[in-house]
Amino acid sequence: NELYRRMSTLQSQRPGQSGPRQAAIAKDSMTGLVLAGGQARRMQIPGQDSVDKGLLQRQGVPLIALAQRYLEPKVGRLCISANRNLDSYGQYGQVISDDPVFGESSGPLAGVASVLAQTATPWLMIIPVDLPDLPEELVQRLAEAVSAGQAQIAYAATNVLSPALCM
């Protein structure tokens, strides 16, 4: 499909993707992406306005602010995939909406592909906006995993079904 084709093309164009990896990935080589563009269907109450989960608060702080605080110190550039409330999200990082070629409500991969198209770094660290308690060492451990294994992708896994966390 179009999304897979574009992501494959973008990844193959990235510099530094062949040969052995270095022991560590520099902060400036990573773009951080917070996925905040979903429709939050599971959070909607029938008959009420839709909810933008990234703007929901936890202990008085919007989830997008918590994601920014977590990811920004670990990456060279922070992007937010969002398709509504762009001004609100813009306070926390560069907002990139889904490319219209993917259609409306195309899901998180459309957000990833749209950010990849506007990013020059060889690595993309992706987190969803609604996971506020990520391990502090997650980015470092994923970077070490791709470096040590000469892999093109690393992801976090648990015994419990959870959203994807990957680099």
mmCIF file of C-alpha atoms in Angstrom, residues 18-164:
data_model
loop_
_atom_site.group_PDB
_atom_site.id
_atom_site.type_symbol
_atom_site.label_atom_id
_atom_site.label_comp_id
_atom_site.label_asym_id
_atom_site.label_seq_id
_atom_site.Cartn_x
_atom_site.Cartn_y
_atom_site.Cartn_z
ATOM 1 C CA SER A 18 24.635 0.568 5.948
ATOM 2 C CA GLY A 19 27.670 -1.027 7.552
ATOM 3 C CA PRO A 20 28.396 -1.530 11.260
ATOM 4 C CA ARG A 21 26.723 0.741 13.801
ATOM 5 C CA GLN A 22 28.618 2.752 16.332
ATOM 6 C CA ALA A 23 28.448 1.857 20.002
ATOM 7 C CA ALA A 24 26.036 4.690 20.785
ATOM 8 C CA ILE A 25 23.623 6.879 18.876
ATOM 9 C CA ALA A 26 24.195 10.577 19.363
ATOM 10 C CA LYS A 27 21.289 12.705 20.559
ATOM 11 C CA ASP A 28 21.541 14.883 17.433
ATOM 12 C CA SER A 29 21.064 11.765 15.272
ATOM 13 C CA MET A 30 17.598 11.190 16.741
ATOM 14 C CA THR A 31 14.288 12.876 16.126
ATOM 15 C CA GLY A 32 11.660 12.253 18.777
ATOM 16 C CA LEU A 33 8.066 11.722 17.706
ATOM 17 C CA VAL A 34 5.063 11.911 20.006
ATOM 18 C CA LEU A 35 2.027 10.308 18.406
ATOM 19 C CA ALA A 36 -0.900 12.529 19.413
ATOM 20 C CA GLY A 37 -2.998 12.462 16.260
ATOM 21 C CA GLY A 38 -5.510 9.781 17.138
ATOM 22 C CA GLN A 39 -9.235 10.146 17.471
ATOM 23 C CA ALA A 40 -9.326 8.797 21.054
ATOM 24 C CA ARG A 41 -12.458 6.782 20.281
ATOM 25 C CA ARG A 42 -12.100 4.716 23.456
ATOM 26 C CA MET A 43 -12.263 7.910 25.513
ATOM 27 C CA GLN A 44 -15.356 9.406 23.928
ATOM 28 C CA ILE A 45 -18.647 9.464 25.765
ATOM 29 C CA PRO A 46 -21.715 9.182 23.527
ATOM 30 C CA GLY A 47 -23.423 12.535 23.082
ATOM 31 C CA GLN A 48 -20.417 14.567 24.238
ATOM 32 C CA ASP A 49 -17.697 16.404 22.326
ATOM 33 C CA SER A 50 -14.693 14.360 21.288
ATOM 34 C CA VAL A 51 -11.698 14.223 23.594
ATOM 35 C CA ASP A 52 -8.141 15.005 22.544
ATOM 36 C CA LYS A 53 -6.231 12.710 24.863
ATOM 37 C CA GLY A 54 -2.913 14.545 24.495
ATOM 38 C CA LEU A 55 -4.524 17.584 26.092
ATOM 39 C CA LEU A 56 -6.031 15.624 28.981
ATOM 40 C CA GLN A 57 -4.323 16.374 32.265
ATOM 41 C CA ARG A 58 -2.611 14.089 34.708
ATOM 42 C CA GLN A 59 -1.972 15.703 38.059
ATOM 43 C CA GLY A 60 -2.654 19.094 36.456
ATOM 44 C CA VAL A 61 -0.251 18.637 33.528
ATOM 45 C CA PRO A 62 -1.325 17.865 29.935
ATOM 46 C CA LEU A 63 -0.180 14.454 28.678
ATOM 47 C CA ILE A 64 1.626 16.150 25.783
ATOM 48 C CA ALA A 65 3.673 18.189 28.280
ATOM 49 C CA LEU A 66 4.667 15.001 30.092
ATOM 50 C CA ALA A 67 5.703 13.409 26.786
ATOM 51 C CA GLN A 68 7.717 16.510 25.873
ATOM 52 C CA ARG A 69 9.484 16.554 29.254
ATOM 53 C CA TYR A 70 10.399 12.907 28.813
ATOM 54 C CA LEU A 71 11.554 12.904 25.191
ATOM 55 C CA GLU A 72 12.978 16.383 24.483
ATOM 56 C CA PRO A 73 16.186 16.019 26.552
ATOM 57 C CA LYS A 74 16.949 12.702 24.826
ATOM 58 C CA VAL A 75 16.639 13.708 21.153
ATOM 59 C CA GLY A 76 17.962 16.429 18.862
ATOM 60 C CA ARG A 77 14.531 17.471 17.596
ATOM 61 C CA LEU A 78 11.000 16.911 18.889
ATOM 62 C CA CYS A 79 8.016 16.459 16.573
ATOM 63 C CA ILE A 80 4.376 15.918 17.431
ATOM 64 C CA SER A 81 2.052 14.070 15.097
ATOM 65 C CA ALA A 82 -1.347 15.745 15.520
ATOM 66 C CA ASN A 83 -4.286 16.502 13.264
ATOM 67 C CA ARG A 84 -6.343 18.862 15.433
ATOM 68 C CA ASN A 85 -5.698 21.464 18.139
ATOM 69 C CA LEU A 86 -2.476 22.310 16.307
ATOM 70 C CA ASP A 87 -1.925 25.579 18.174
ATOM 71 C CA SER A 88 -2.227 23.835 21.544
ATOM 72 C CA TYR A 89 0.238 21.117 20.538
ATOM 73 C CA GLY A 90 2.551 23.693 18.954
ATOM 74 C CA GLN A 91 3.455 24.955 22.426
ATOM 75 C CA TYR A 92 5.298 21.667 23.017
ATOM 76 C CA GLY A 93 7.150 21.002 19.760
ATOM 77 C CA GLN A 94 6.963 21.090 15.986
ATOM 78 C CA VAL A 95 3.562 19.800 14.918
ATOM 79 C CA ILE A 96 3.400 17.741 11.738
ATOM 80 C CA SER A 97 -0.021 16.717 10.480
ATOM 81 C CA ASP A 98 -0.641 13.622 8.376
ATOM 82 C CA ASP A 99 0.081 13.998 4.687
ATOM 83 C CA PRO A 100 -3.311 14.254 2.899
ATOM 84 C CA VAL A 101 -2.248 11.509 0.471
ATOM 85 C CA PHE A 102 -2.947 8.999 3.268
ATOM 86 C CA GLY A 103 -6.553 10.111 3.636
ATOM 87 C CA GLU A 104 -8.401 11.029 6.789
ATOM 88 C CA SER A 105 -7.950 8.998 9.979
ATOM 89 C CA SER A 106 -5.198 6.767 8.564
ATOM 90 C CA GLY A 107 -3.720 5.837 11.927
ATOM 91 C CA PRO A 108 -0.324 6.189 13.569
ATOM 92 C CA LEU A 109 1.714 4.931 10.600
ATOM 93 C CA ALA A 110 0.498 7.912 8.571
ATOM 94 C CA GLY A 111 1.907 10.147 11.310
ATOM 95 C CA VAL A 112 5.206 8.279 11.279
ATOM 96 C CA ALA A 113 5.490 8.493 7.474
ATOM 97 C CA SER A 114 4.622 12.198 7.489
ATOM 98 C CA VAL A 115 7.342 12.947 10.046
ATOM 99 C CA LEU A 116 9.898 10.769 8.238
ATOM 100 C CA ALA A 117 9.289 12.816 5.099
ATOM 101 C CA GLN A 118 10.316 15.980 6.978
ATOM 102 C CA THR A 119 13.201 14.618 9.027
ATOM 103 C CA ALA A 120 16.864 14.364 8.111
ATOM 104 C CA THR A 121 18.093 12.383 11.136
ATOM 105 C CA PRO A 122 18.835 8.683 10.647
ATOM 106 C CA TRP A 123 16.844 7.650 13.756
ATOM 107 C CA LEU A 124 13.272 8.259 14.888
ATOM 108 C CA MET A 125 12.239 7.550 18.488
ATOM 109 C CA ILE A 126 8.456 7.105 18.680
ATOM 110 C CA ILE A 127 6.229 7.247 21.757
ATOM 111 C CA PRO A 128 2.456 7.562 22.119
ATOM 112 C CA VAL A 129 1.169 10.585 24.008
ATOM 113 C CA ASP A 130 -0.832 8.497 26.468
ATOM 114 C CA LEU A 131 2.051 6.656 28.199
ATOM 115 C CA PRO A 132 3.244 9.124 30.842
ATOM 116 C CA ASP A 133 5.358 6.728 32.940
ATOM 117 C CA LEU A 134 8.019 5.471 30.547
ATOM 118 C CA PRO A 135 11.269 4.122 32.008
ATOM 119 C CA GLU A 136 13.902 6.848 32.106
ATOM 120 C CA GLU A 137 16.436 4.627 30.329
ATOM 121 C CA LEU A 138 14.114 3.498 27.504
ATOM 122 C CA VAL A 139 15.618 5.650 24.733
ATOM 123 C CA GLN A 140 19.154 4.711 25.756
ATOM 124 C CA ARG A 141 18.296 0.994 25.860
ATOM 125 C CA LEU A 142 16.636 1.078 22.432
ATOM 126 C CA ALA A 143 19.634 2.959 21.008
ATOM 127 C CA GLU A 144 21.983 0.373 22.501
ATOM 128 C CA ALA A 145 19.863 -2.442 21.062
ATOM 129 C CA VAL A 146 20.046 -1.150 17.503
ATOM 130 C CA SER A 147 23.753 -0.332 17.851
ATOM 131 C CA ALA A 148 24.775 -3.675 19.340
ATOM 132 C CA GLY A 149 22.670 -5.785 17.019
ATOM 133 C CA GLN A 150 23.231 -3.716 13.872
ATOM 134 C CA ALA A 151 19.445 -3.630 13.539
ATOM 135 C CA GLN A 152 17.348 -1.060 11.724
ATOM 136 C CA ILE A 153 14.636 -1.093 14.393
ATOM 137 C CA ALA A 154 14.254 -1.818 18.087
ATOM 138 C CA TYR A 155 11.069 -1.922 20.111
ATOM 139 C CA ALA A 156 10.081 -2.309 23.724
ATOM 140 C CA ALA A 157 7.969 -5.288 24.733
ATOM 141 C CA THR A 158 6.268 -6.472 27.894
ATOM 142 C CA ASN A 159 4.075 -9.398 28.835
ATOM 143 C CA VAL A 160 1.103 -7.051 28.704
ATOM 144 C CA LEU A 161 -0.480 -5.706 25.511
ATOM 145 C CA SER A 162 0.711 -2.120 25.142
ATOM 146 C CA PRO A 163 1.243 0.515 22.432
ATOM 147 C CA ALA A 164 4.391 0.342 20.350
#
